mmCIF file of C-alpha atoms in Angstrom:
data_model
loop_
_atom_site.group_PDB
_atom_site.id
_atom_site.type_symbol
_atom_site.label_atom_id
_atom_site.label_comp_id
_atom_site.label_asym_id
_atom_site.label_seq_id
_atom_site.Cartn_x
_atom_site.Cartn_y
_atom_site.Cartn_z
ATOM 1 C CA MET A 1 23.071 -0.420 -5.833
ATOM 2 C CA THR A 2 21.633 3.054 -6.619
ATOM 3 C CA THR A 3 23.465 4.823 -9.245
ATOM 4 C CA PRO A 4 23.043 8.853 -10.195
ATOM 5 C CA ILE A 5 19.977 9.715 -12.081
ATOM 6 C CA ASP A 6 19.709 11.077 -15.521
ATOM 7 C CA ARG A 7 16.918 13.571 -15.413
ATOM 8 C CA ARG A 8 15.816 13.294 -18.909
ATOM 9 C CA LEU A 9 16.233 9.783 -19.136
ATOM 10 C CA PHE A 10 14.258 9.383 -16.015
ATOM 11 C CA LEU A 11 11.730 11.868 -16.476
ATOM 12 C CA THR A 12 11.123 10.759 -20.367
ATOM 13 C CA GLY A 13 11.162 6.883 -19.322
ATOM 14 C CA ALA A 14 9.013 6.852 -15.882
ATOM 15 C CA ALA A 15 7.107 10.655 -15.148
ATOM 16 C CA ALA A 16 6.334 10.618 -18.806
ATOM 17 C CA MET A 17 4.944 7.170 -18.912
ATOM 18 C CA THR A 18 1.594 8.465 -17.824
ATOM 19 C CA ALA A 19 1.220 11.078 -20.115
ATOM 20 C CA ALA A 20 1.937 8.958 -22.902
ATOM 21 C CA PRO A 21 -1.306 8.019 -24.195
ATOM 22 C CA ALA A 22 -2.455 11.454 -24.413
ATOM 23 C CA GLY A 23 0.288 12.007 -27.016
ATOM 24 C CA ALA A 24 2.600 14.006 -25.221
ATOM 25 C CA THR A 25 6.361 13.909 -25.292
ATOM 26 C CA LEU A 26 9.495 15.074 -23.583
ATOM 27 C CA SER A 27 12.531 15.847 -25.772
ATOM 28 C CA PRO A 28 15.533 13.876 -24.567
ATOM 29 C CA SER A 29 17.467 15.346 -26.853
ATOM 30 C CA ALA A 30 17.524 19.053 -25.423
ATOM 31 C CA THR A 31 20.815 19.946 -24.738
ATOM 32 C CA ASP A 32 19.965 23.330 -22.913
ATOM 33 C CA ASP A 33 18.991 22.218 -18.915
ATOM 34 C CA THR A 34 16.345 25.173 -18.592
ATOM 35 C CA ALA A 35 14.786 24.796 -21.730
ATOM 36 C CA PHE A 36 14.259 21.001 -20.613
ATOM 37 C CA TRP A 37 12.763 22.031 -17.527
ATOM 38 C CA LYS A 38 10.564 24.268 -19.006
ATOM 39 C CA GLU A 39 9.234 21.715 -21.044
ATOM 40 C CA VAL A 40 8.349 19.659 -18.032
ATOM 41 C CA ALA A 41 6.515 22.243 -16.210
ATOM 42 C CA ALA A 42 4.622 23.485 -19.179
ATOM 43 C CA GLN A 43 2.621 20.251 -18.861
ATOM 44 C CA TYR A 44 1.365 21.357 -15.202
ATOM 45 C CA ASP A 45 -1.196 23.829 -14.009
ATOM 46 C CA PRO A 46 -0.170 24.645 -10.695
ATOM 47 C CA THR A 47 -1.582 27.366 -8.413
ATOM 48 C CA ARG A 48 -0.284 30.509 -8.348
ATOM 49 C CA ALA A 49 -1.520 31.538 -4.530
ATOM 50 C CA VAL A 50 0.932 29.621 -2.702
ATOM 51 C CA ILE A 51 4.747 28.036 -3.270
ATOM 52 C CA HIS A 52 4.116 24.309 -2.866
ATOM 53 C CA LEU A 53 7.090 22.770 -0.529
ATOM 54 C CA GLU A 54 5.325 19.819 0.576
ATOM 55 C CA ASN A 55 7.053 16.945 -1.011
ATOM 56 C CA GLY A 56 5.759 13.797 0.923
ATOM 57 C CA ASN A 57 1.783 13.779 0.246
ATOM 58 C CA TRP A 58 1.043 13.158 -3.997
ATOM 59 C CA GLY A 59 2.450 14.662 -6.579
ATOM 60 C CA MET A 60 0.365 16.831 -9.470
ATOM 61 C CA MET A 61 -0.935 14.925 -12.615
ATOM 62 C CA ALA A 62 0.702 16.386 -15.504
ATOM 63 C CA ARG A 63 -2.139 17.898 -17.827
ATOM 64 C CA PRO A 64 -2.422 14.835 -20.297
ATOM 65 C CA VAL A 65 -2.775 12.509 -17.152
ATOM 66 C CA LEU A 66 -5.515 14.879 -15.967
ATOM 67 C CA GLN A 67 -7.350 14.898 -19.206
ATOM 68 C CA ALA A 68 -7.011 11.230 -19.601
ATOM 69 C CA TYR A 69 -8.538 11.007 -15.745
ATOM 70 C CA GLU A 70 -11.217 13.228 -16.377
ATOM 71 C CA SER A 71 -12.386 11.229 -19.725
ATOM 72 C CA ASN A 72 -12.438 8.056 -18.038
ATOM 73 C CA LEU A 73 -14.573 9.436 -15.095
ATOM 74 C CA GLU A 74 -17.025 10.858 -17.447
ATOM 75 C CA ARG A 75 -17.049 7.116 -19.062
ATOM 76 C CA VAL A 76 -17.802 5.319 -16.181
ATOM 77 C CA ASN A 77 -20.325 8.405 -14.756
ATOM 78 C CA ARG A 78 -22.108 7.876 -17.910
ATOM 79 C CA ASP A 79 -22.193 4.128 -18.343
ATOM 80 C CA THR A 80 -22.731 3.745 -14.682
ATOM 81 C CA SER A 81 -23.072 -0.376 -13.896
ATOM 82 C CA TYR A 82 -23.055 -1.053 -17.628
ATOM 83 C CA TYR A 83 -19.565 -0.468 -17.688
ATOM 84 C CA THR A 84 -18.859 -1.939 -14.085
ATOM 85 C CA ARG A 85 -20.695 -5.114 -14.990
ATOM 86 C CA ARG A 86 -19.091 -5.518 -18.580
ATOM 87 C CA GLY A 87 -15.806 -3.847 -18.980
ATOM 88 C CA MET A 88 -14.502 -2.515 -15.536
ATOM 89 C CA VAL A 89 -12.918 -6.085 -14.921
ATOM 90 C CA LYS A 90 -11.181 -6.405 -18.371
ATOM 91 C CA ASP A 91 -9.797 -2.657 -17.923
ATOM 92 C CA TRP A 92 -8.574 -3.513 -14.356
ATOM 93 C CA MET A 93 -6.832 -6.650 -15.439
ATOM 94 C CA ALA A 94 -5.206 -4.697 -18.534
ATOM 95 C CA ALA A 95 -4.291 -1.959 -16.092
ATOM 96 C CA ARG A 96 -2.734 -4.551 -14.050
ATOM 97 C CA ASP A 97 -0.982 -5.994 -16.745
ATOM 98 C CA ALA A 98 0.461 -3.049 -17.532
ATOM 99 C CA LEU A 99 1.812 -2.017 -14.326
ATOM 100 C CA ALA A 100 3.204 -5.484 -14.016
ATOM 101 C CA ALA A 101 5.203 -4.998 -16.926
ATOM 102 C CA THR A 102 6.334 -1.682 -16.029
ATOM 103 C CA LEU A 103 7.467 -3.272 -12.603
ATOM 104 C CA ARG A 104 8.933 -6.318 -14.418
ATOM 105 C CA VAL A 105 7.000 -8.447 -12.329
ATOM 106 C CA ALA A 106 4.798 -11.111 -13.162
ATOM 107 C CA ALA A 107 0.909 -10.000 -13.203
ATOM 108 C CA ASP A 108 -0.039 -12.148 -10.587
ATOM 109 C CA GLU A 109 2.135 -10.420 -8.205
ATOM 110 C CA VAL A 110 0.637 -7.266 -8.400
ATOM 111 C CA ALA A 111 -2.506 -6.187 -6.104
ATOM 112 C CA PHE A 112 -4.305 -2.885 -6.345
ATOM 113 C CA THR A 113 -5.112 -1.240 -3.180
ATOM 114 C CA ARG A 114 -6.120 2.449 -2.286
ATOM 115 C CA ASN A 115 -2.921 4.029 -0.799
ATOM 116 C CA ALA A 116 0.408 2.990 0.376
ATOM 117 C CA THR A 117 -0.602 2.686 3.980
ATOM 118 C CA GLU A 118 -3.332 0.035 2.939
ATOM 119 C CA ALA A 119 -0.981 -1.988 0.965
ATOM 120 C CA LEU A 120 1.766 -2.004 3.365
ATOM 121 C CA LYS A 121 -0.910 -3.018 6.682
ATOM 122 C CA ALA A 122 -1.989 -5.811 4.156
ATOM 123 C CA LEU A 123 1.415 -7.167 4.184
ATOM 124 C CA ILE A 124 2.277 -6.558 7.763
ATOM 125 C CA LEU A 125 -1.165 -7.806 9.260
ATOM 126 C CA GLY A 126 -1.372 -10.674 6.444
ATOM 127 C CA TYR A 127 1.907 -12.132 7.172
ATOM 128 C CA ASN A 128 0.795 -15.334 9.034
ATOM 129 C CA ALA A 129 4.135 -17.266 9.785
ATOM 130 C CA LEU A 130 4.296 -15.395 12.994
ATOM 131 C CA THR A 131 4.153 -17.456 16.256
ATOM 132 C CA PRO A 132 3.893 -16.259 19.620
ATOM 133 C CA GLY A 133 7.551 -15.627 20.988
ATOM 134 C CA ASP A 134 8.762 -14.616 17.326
ATOM 135 C CA ALA A 135 9.749 -10.651 17.283
ATOM 136 C CA VAL A 136 9.374 -8.377 14.539
ATOM 137 C CA LEU A 137 11.517 -5.296 13.844
ATOM 138 C CA TYR A 138 11.191 -1.650 12.438
ATOM 139 C CA ALA A 139 13.517 1.486 12.558
ATOM 140 C CA ASP A 140 12.859 5.079 14.080
ATOM 141 C CA LEU A 141 12.705 6.436 10.413
ATOM 142 C CA ASP A 142 9.949 4.291 9.043
ATOM 143 C CA TYR A 143 6.627 6.184 8.812
ATOM 144 C CA ASP A 144 4.367 6.519 11.318
ATOM 145 C CA SER A 145 1.557 4.572 10.543
ATOM 146 C CA MET A 146 3.585 1.623 9.712
ATOM 147 C CA GLN A 147 5.420 1.655 13.014
ATOM 148 C CA ALA A 148 2.096 1.553 14.824
ATOM 149 C CA CYS A 149 0.961 -1.287 12.771
ATOM 150 C CA MET A 150 4.109 -3.273 13.770
ATOM 151 C CA ASP A 151 3.583 -2.495 16.867
ATOM 152 C CA SER A 152 0.157 -3.836 17.283
ATOM 153 C CA LEU A 153 1.389 -7.429 16.348
ATOM 154 C CA LYS A 154 2.676 -7.971 20.123
ATOM 155 C CA SER A 155 -0.796 -7.988 21.400
ATOM 156 C CA ARG A 156 -2.403 -9.461 18.522
ATOM 157 C CA ARG A 157 0.199 -12.171 17.562
ATOM 158 C CA GLY A 158 1.969 -12.293 21.162
ATOM 159 C CA VAL A 159 5.496 -11.120 19.352
ATOM 160 C CA SER A 160 8.264 -8.969 20.502
ATOM 161 C CA VAL A 161 8.449 -5.719 18.819
ATOM 162 C CA VAL A 162 12.144 -4.617 18.653
ATOM 163 C CA LYS A 163 12.903 -0.860 17.213
ATOM 164 C CA ILE A 164 16.287 0.244 16.333
ATOM 165 C CA THR A 165 17.645 4.035 16.050
ATOM 166 C CA LEU A 166 19.393 4.196 12.650
ATOM 167 C CA PRO A 167 23.246 5.706 12.857
ATOM 168 C CA GLN A 168 23.484 9.299 12.290
ATOM 169 C CA PRO A 169 25.216 10.383 10.119
ATOM 170 C CA ALA A 170 24.903 7.188 8.451
ATOM 171 C CA THR A 171 26.719 5.483 5.821
ATOM 172 C CA ARG A 172 25.791 2.467 3.715
ATOM 173 C CA GLN A 173 28.116 0.100 5.941
ATOM 174 C CA SER A 174 26.853 1.573 9.296
ATOM 175 C CA LEU A 175 23.326 0.764 8.200
ATOM 176 C CA ILE A 176 24.203 -2.391 6.773
ATOM 177 C CA ASP A 177 25.935 -3.023 10.501
ATOM 178 C CA ALA A 178 23.204 -1.758 12.464
ATOM 179 C CA TYR A 179 20.634 -4.289 11.050
ATOM 180 C CA ALA A 180 23.053 -7.055 11.196
ATOM 181 C CA ALA A 181 23.601 -6.318 14.876
ATOM 182 C CA ALA A 182 19.561 -6.170 15.420
ATOM 183 C CA MET A 183 19.512 -9.722 13.950
ATOM 184 C CA GLU A 184 22.148 -11.104 16.071
ATOM 185 C CA ALA A 185 20.826 -9.837 19.190
ATOM 186 C CA ASN A 186 17.070 -11.293 18.343
ATOM 187 C CA PRO A 187 17.608 -15.205 17.221
ATOM 188 C CA ARG A 188 14.012 -15.215 16.886
ATOM 189 C CA LEU A 189 13.223 -12.734 14.523
ATOM 190 C CA LYS A 190 11.128 -13.235 11.567
ATOM 191 C CA LEU A 191 9.816 -10.225 10.038
ATOM 192 C CA ILE A 192 11.294 -6.792 9.242
ATOM 193 C CA LEU A 193 10.049 -3.662 8.146
ATOM 194 C CA LEU A 194 12.271 -1.760 5.793
ATOM 195 C CA THR A 195 11.956 1.898 4.353
ATOM 196 C CA HIS A 196 13.684 2.190 1.224
ATOM 197 C CA LEU A 197 13.421 5.915 1.137
ATOM 198 C CA SER A 198 12.519 7.956 4.441
ATOM 199 C CA HIS A 199 10.174 10.478 4.145
ATOM 200 C CA ARG A 200 11.809 12.376 6.880
ATOM 201 C CA THR A 201 15.432 12.867 6.001
ATOM 202 C CA GLY A 202 15.659 11.291 2.648
ATOM 203 C CA LEU A 203 17.971 8.806 3.835
ATOM 204 C CA VAL A 204 18.165 5.683 1.481
ATOM 205 C CA LEU A 205 18.327 1.996 3.020
ATOM 206 C CA PRO A 206 20.790 -0.444 0.910
ATOM 207 C CA VAL A 207 17.772 -2.698 0.896
ATOM 208 C CA ARG A 208 19.125 -5.580 -1.308
ATOM 209 C CA GLU A 209 22.258 -6.019 1.166
ATOM 210 C CA ILE A 210 19.737 -6.094 4.208
ATOM 211 C CA ALA A 211 17.512 -8.205 2.958
ATOM 212 C CA ALA A 212 20.011 -10.919 1.670
ATOM 213 C CA MET A 213 21.394 -10.973 5.197
ATOM 214 C CA ALA A 214 17.716 -12.051 6.414
ATOM 215 C CA ARG A 215 16.977 -14.178 4.035
ATOM 216 C CA ALA A 216 20.051 -16.324 5.152
ATOM 217 C CA ARG A 217 18.372 -16.073 8.663
ATOM 218 C CA GLY A 218 15.084 -17.260 7.532
ATOM 219 C CA ILE A 219 13.685 -13.743 8.211
ATOM 220 C CA ALA A 220 10.801 -12.193 5.681
ATOM 221 C CA THR A 221 11.318 -8.437 4.676
ATOM 222 C CA ILE A 222 8.495 -5.764 3.839
ATOM 223 C CA VAL A 223 9.549 -3.011 2.003
ATOM 224 C CA ASP A 224 8.236 0.653 2.115
ATOM 225 C CA ALA A 225 9.013 2.033 -1.336
ATOM 226 C CA ALA A 226 6.535 4.645 -1.318
ATOM 227 C CA HIS A 227 9.093 7.235 -2.132
ATOM 228 C CA SER A 228 11.659 5.540 -3.775
ATOM 229 C CA TRP A 229 9.892 4.282 -7.027
ATOM 230 C CA CYS A 230 10.362 6.549 -9.579
ATOM 231 C CA GLN A 231 12.335 9.048 -7.675
ATOM 232 C CA LEU A 232 15.362 6.961 -7.598
ATOM 233 C CA ASP A 233 16.678 5.140 -10.205
ATOM 234 C CA MET A 234 15.700 1.354 -9.439
ATOM 235 C CA THR A 235 13.605 -1.674 -10.429
ATOM 236 C CA LEU A 236 11.996 -4.068 -8.193
ATOM 237 C CA ALA A 237 14.568 -6.376 -8.661
ATOM 238 C CA ASP A 238 17.110 -4.406 -7.171
ATOM 239 C CA LEU A 239 15.689 -4.722 -3.938
ATOM 240 C CA ASP A 240 15.305 -8.410 -4.052
ATOM 241 C CA CYS A 241 13.139 -8.642 -0.873
ATOM 242 C CA ASP A 242 10.130 -10.443 -0.166
ATOM 243 C CA TYR A 243 7.246 -7.991 -0.170
ATOM 244 C CA VAL A 244 6.989 -4.382 -1.257
ATOM 245 C CA GLY A 245 4.241 -1.396 -0.904
ATOM 246 C CA ILE A 246 4.344 1.097 -3.648
ATOM 247 C CA ASN A 247 2.360 3.928 -4.673
ATOM 248 C CA CYS A 248 1.704 5.598 -7.781
ATOM 249 C CA HIS A 249 0.150 9.107 -6.796
ATOM 250 C CA LYS A 250 3.250 10.572 -5.705
ATOM 251 C CA TRP A 251 6.371 10.325 -8.017
ATOM 252 C CA LEU A 252 5.019 9.031 -10.819
ATOM 253 C CA GLY A 253 2.237 11.849 -10.877
ATOM 254 C CA ALA A 254 -1.051 9.465 -11.275
ATOM 255 C CA PRO A 255 -4.330 9.791 -10.258
ATOM 256 C CA LEU A 256 -5.187 9.549 -6.226
ATOM 257 C CA GLY A 257 -6.491 5.984 -5.778
ATOM 258 C CA CYS A 258 -3.608 4.344 -8.167
ATOM 259 C CA ARG A 259 -1.403 2.493 -5.682
ATOM 260 C CA ARG A 260 -0.360 -0.776 -5.860
ATOM 261 C CA ASP A 261 1.178 -3.815 -3.868
ATOM 262 C CA PRO A 262 3.619 -6.103 -5.571
ATOM 263 C CA TYR A 263 4.384 -9.420 -3.362
ATOM 264 C CA PRO A 264 5.430 -12.673 -4.540
ATOM 265 C CA THR A 265 2.970 -14.654 -2.700
ATOM 266 C CA VAL A 266 -0.684 -14.011 -1.361
ATOM 267 C CA ARG A 267 -1.138 -15.014 2.417
ATOM 268 C CA ALA A 268 -4.427 -15.179 3.958
ATOM 269 C CA VAL A 269 -4.914 -12.549 7.237
ATOM 270 C CA GLY A 270 -4.781 -14.306 10.244
ATOM 271 C CA ASP A 271 -6.675 -12.048 12.536
ATOM 272 C CA ARG A 272 -6.324 -13.008 16.274
ATOM 273 C CA PRO A 273 -9.954 -13.304 17.219
ATOM 274 C CA GLY A 274 -11.681 -10.178 18.835
ATOM 275 C CA SER A 275 -8.739 -8.039 18.137
ATOM 276 C CA ARG A 276 -9.836 -4.015 18.007
ATOM 277 C CA GLN A 277 -6.778 -2.336 17.120
ATOM 278 C CA SER A 278 -6.723 0.763 15.741
ATOM 279 C CA CYS A 279 -4.653 -0.843 12.354
ATOM 280 C CA ASP A 280 -6.443 -4.281 12.952
ATOM 281 C CA ARG A 281 -7.254 -5.039 9.051
ATOM 282 C CA PRO A 282 -6.939 -2.989 6.076
ATOM 283 C CA ARG A 283 -10.151 -1.774 4.784
ATOM 284 C CA HIS A 284 -10.196 -3.763 1.761
ATOM 285 C CA HIS A 285 -10.810 -6.730 3.784
ATOM 286 C CA LYS A 286 -13.556 -5.488 5.780
ATOM 287 C CA ARG A 287 -15.700 -3.260 3.224
ATOM 288 C CA ALA A 288 -18.687 -5.812 2.635
ATOM 289 C CA HIS A 289 -22.091 -4.947 4.044
ATOM 290 C CA PRO A 290 -22.895 -6.150 7.567
ATOM 291 C CA TYR A 291 -26.174 -7.833 6.249
ATOM 292 C CA ARG A 292 -24.329 -9.844 3.946
ATOM 293 C CA HIS A 293 -22.196 -10.962 6.975
ATOM 294 C CA GLY A 294 -23.302 -14.433 7.490
ATOM 295 C CA ARG A 295 -23.855 -13.949 11.309
ATOM 296 C CA PHE A 296 -25.797 -10.675 10.652
ATOM 297 C CA ARG A 297 -27.749 -12.557 7.746
ATOM 298 C CA ARG A 298 -28.583 -15.770 10.085
ATOM 299 C CA ALA A 299 -29.874 -13.118 12.845
ATOM 300 C CA ALA A 300 -32.054 -11.101 10.481
ATOM 301 C CA ASN A 301 -33.769 -14.586 8.955
ATOM 302 C CA SER A 302 -34.329 -15.766 12.727
ATOM 303 C CA ALA A 303 -35.826 -12.139 13.592
ATOM 304 C CA ARG A 304 -38.116 -12.709 10.578
ATOM 305 C CA ARG A 305 -39.387 -16.285 11.648
ATOM 306 C CA ALA A 306 -39.837 -14.897 15.233
ATOM 307 C CA GLY A 307 -42.382 -11.587 13.712
ATOM 308 C CA VAL A 308 -39.508 -9.133 15.010
ATOM 309 C CA SER A 309 -39.571 -6.213 12.922
ATOM 310 C CA GLY A 310 -38.031 -2.654 12.874
ATOM 311 C CA GLU A 311 -35.382 -1.328 15.974
ATOM 312 C CA ASP A 312 -36.302 -4.549 17.795
ATOM 313 C CA ARG A 313 -34.584 -6.842 15.168
ATOM 314 C CA GLN A 314 -31.216 -5.372 16.165
ATOM 315 C CA GLN A 315 -31.704 -7.205 19.781
ATOM 316 C CA ALA A 316 -32.535 -10.468 17.951
ATOM 317 C CA PRO A 317 -30.056 -13.391 18.942
ATOM 318 C CA ARG A 318 -27.107 -13.781 16.610
ATOM 319 C CA GLN A 319 -25.927 -16.880 16.068
ATOM 320 C CA PRO A 320 -22.169 -17.750 14.080
ATOM 321 C CA SER A 321 -21.623 -18.449 10.944
ATOM 322 C CA ARG A 322 -19.161 -21.016 10.171
ATOM 323 C CA ARG A 323 -18.561 -19.624 6.686
ATOM 324 C CA THR A 324 -17.637 -16.101 8.480
ATOM 325 C CA PRO A 325 -14.037 -15.162 7.003
ATOM 326 C CA ARG A 326 -11.807 -14.215 9.863
ATOM 327 C CA SER A 327 -10.871 -11.338 8.092
ATOM 328 C CA MET A 328 -14.213 -9.703 8.003
ATOM 329 C CA GLY A 329 -13.556 -8.944 12.067
ATOM 330 C CA ARG A 330 -16.276 -9.723 14.887
ATOM 331 C CA ALA A 331 -18.277 -6.187 13.978
ATOM 332 C CA GLY A 332 -21.775 -6.128 16.162
ATOM 333 C CA PRO A 333 -24.720 -3.949 15.819
ATOM 334 C CA ARG A 334 -23.127 -1.011 17.232
ATOM 335 C CA ASP A 335 -19.750 -1.055 14.982
ATOM 336 C CA PRO A 336 -21.057 -2.640 11.526
ATOM 337 C CA TRP A 337 -18.180 -1.712 9.620
ATOM 338 C CA ASN A 338 -15.517 -2.404 12.287
ATOM 339 C CA ARG A 339 -13.731 0.698 10.896
ATOM 340 C CA GLY A 340 -9.839 1.393 11.385
ATOM 341 C CA THR A 341 -8.170 4.718 11.261
ATOM 342 C CA ASP A 342 -5.937 4.003 8.017
ATOM 343 C CA PRO A 343 -5.880 7.283 6.454
#
């Protein structure tokens, strides 16, 4: 259940968390509201050329966070591969552990991705408990990329895709009733996408109650919490769902690229052979160099043995590799990276 936010408690306990390493603090004892917000604003350096009304893209880093980010960037640029081969993984795991502690989940339940869209695509496309004839469901207020990703499951997995229109004006009970009716009308539902806080209208779904109804029917829930974490007074435990995609570059004010994808079980990506959907696979499953891809490596080796070189090598016969991961896709010479359209 969502409760009213104490702005001082929220900003000192959540948003100021990213600034803490640089020594910046916010005073929760301030009694004058204007003075408090001036203290917050003093940590940012916004442009004066325009007035920003955009709230859905990313948030500005506070000055201490920006300074820490620049310091780390300088270190990576200075130490190059010496750092990546000796210290990066350790720092990465330490960051993961700190994030897990903040989220109040186990460290092995957190996976880093580059943005919330990528995180949610990994969850939607990686959910391998769907069989032909099953159904999946999303709502009209869900994020466009996630709607397209859910739609792609029809051709990829042979499932029925159900889209519902949420009631307007909405109440907590009318939202619960809308999802309950959809579950009743679609007995083969196996997966539901829920957006905790809509980027369109600001509507907050009663995720916990809807997820409980779904679980009772054997339906898994994936929650898009891109806008709710650090904007609403909540924890992941409050959602009590199966999978969640969250980012930090919006309301936490972390650097771009710092997003995370908490989920209780890592499921293998089960792709339909030959699929070329625009949101076919999350990029972090397919960014391996094509030469290291088993089929390309074997083709190149065969070309060398045959004395083929240069452009002619592209036409050398390719043999499929038994070790080729399915999540790598079926990239060919004309599309070696098999790029998607994930922003």
